[in-house]
Amino acid sequence: MTSIRDNELDARREQGPKALVGLSQLALDHMEQGVCVYDAGNRIVLVNQRYLSLFNMSAEIVRVGTSYRDVLAHSVALGNIPAGEVDALYAARLARIAAGQPFRTQQTLASGLVMALELKPLPGGG
């Protein structure tokens, strides 16, 4: 039996590279983990819906092209990061990323949810 979703996926496959990007985003948006990828200039190149929902972030603000600093500022506005800690947090994370050091940390959100974050620098930056 073929579902409507199967038909949608088949149609996207037939549309070529542009459809592949859409299909990739569809897959990312259905992952259980939140994913946000930055380029070497610390701007978002990929973000999924789960990331936005876990952190209660606005898709109008946190989207492709948004800087990491602006994402942190949005997180401060939401109460997920204390305003007095954001500069030190930003500097420390960028230093570890620049050194190519993957690391894990925890963050308690305004909702009380404790998030485990895994940051992995990409080859060539980002």
XYZ file of C-alpha atoms in Angstrom:
126
model
C 0.000 0.000 0.000
C 1.368 3.406 -0.947
C 0.806 6.276 1.439
C 0.483 9.960 0.613
C 3.933 10.472 2.200
C 5.418 7.801 -0.118
C 3.948 9.623 -3.112
C 5.392 12.917 -1.835
C 8.844 11.370 -1.440
C 8.698 9.811 -4.923
C 7.715 13.162 -6.443
C 10.616 14.907 -4.697
C 13.130 12.308 -5.923
C 12.040 12.931 -9.510
C 12.582 16.703 -9.223
C 16.398 16.482 -8.938
C 18.902 18.364 -6.707
C 16.457 20.985 -5.435
C 14.114 18.231 -4.346
C 17.015 16.443 -2.674
C 17.585 19.487 -0.468
C 13.884 19.485 0.432
C 13.992 15.758 1.117
C 17.062 16.213 3.323
C 15.283 18.946 5.294
C 12.228 16.712 5.641
C 14.430 13.966 7.086
C 16.174 16.406 9.443
C 12.872 17.806 10.641
C 11.729 14.316 11.630
C 14.833 13.508 13.694
C 14.448 13.187 17.431
C 17.597 15.247 18.045
C 17.852 18.966 17.531
C 20.487 19.867 14.939
C 22.016 23.243 14.181
C 25.095 23.515 11.931
C 27.213 26.645 11.544
C 29.758 27.540 8.876
C 33.283 28.851 9.515
C 31.821 32.372 9.858
C 29.552 31.142 12.684
C 26.350 31.514 10.671
C 23.660 28.838 10.493
C 23.749 26.703 7.359
C 21.308 24.057 8.580
C 18.765 23.862 11.402
C 15.912 21.461 12.033
C 12.471 21.934 13.572
C 13.356 19.775 16.563
C 16.155 22.186 17.535
C 13.715 25.088 17.404
C 11.073 23.281 19.432
C 13.472 21.950 22.081
C 14.820 25.438 22.773
C 11.450 27.175 22.158
C 13.142 29.342 19.513
C 11.526 31.364 16.752
C 12.044 30.183 13.169
C 11.888 33.870 12.194
C 15.088 34.513 14.175
C 16.909 31.168 14.165
C 17.259 30.314 10.473
C 19.888 29.887 7.780
C 22.200 32.909 7.890
C 21.665 33.775 11.567
C 24.891 34.237 13.536
C 25.733 32.105 16.545
C 25.894 35.277 18.655
C 22.337 36.183 17.593
C 21.137 32.673 18.475
C 22.631 33.104 21.947
C 21.017 36.561 22.260
C 17.649 35.002 21.351
C 18.260 32.329 23.972
C 18.937 35.062 26.546
C 15.669 36.795 25.581
C 13.840 33.501 26.144
C 15.428 33.092 29.588
C 17.428 30.021 28.554
C 20.782 31.705 29.283
C 21.343 34.337 31.976
C 22.269 37.662 30.338
C 25.326 38.036 32.587
C 26.780 34.738 31.367
C 26.362 35.021 27.608
C 29.638 36.822 26.790
C 31.777 34.338 28.733
C 29.802 31.403 27.329
C 30.212 32.699 23.766
C 33.954 33.292 24.144
C 34.580 29.903 25.798
C 32.628 27.959 23.168
C 34.257 29.773 20.254
C 37.703 29.131 21.718
C 37.017 25.403 22.026
C 35.520 25.251 18.539
C 38.479 27.190 17.070
C 40.816 24.696 18.739
C 38.906 21.870 17.049
C 37.866 20.392 20.377
C 34.513 18.589 20.478
C 32.808 18.918 23.823
C 29.623 18.235 25.738
C 27.850 20.507 28.130
C 24.470 20.902 29.788
C 22.072 23.799 29.748
C 19.002 24.286 31.903
C 16.279 26.044 29.942
C 13.716 28.489 31.297
C 11.166 25.645 31.148
C 13.300 23.627 33.584
C 14.298 21.142 30.895
C 17.966 20.154 31.125
C 19.518 19.836 27.693
C 22.667 17.867 26.893
C 24.546 19.710 24.153
C 27.201 18.146 21.979
C 29.339 20.559 19.978
C 31.567 19.103 17.275
C 33.762 21.406 15.194
C 33.699 20.653 11.474
C 36.807 20.254 9.329
C 37.608 23.641 7.812
C 35.684 25.519 10.480
C 32.109 25.660 11.614
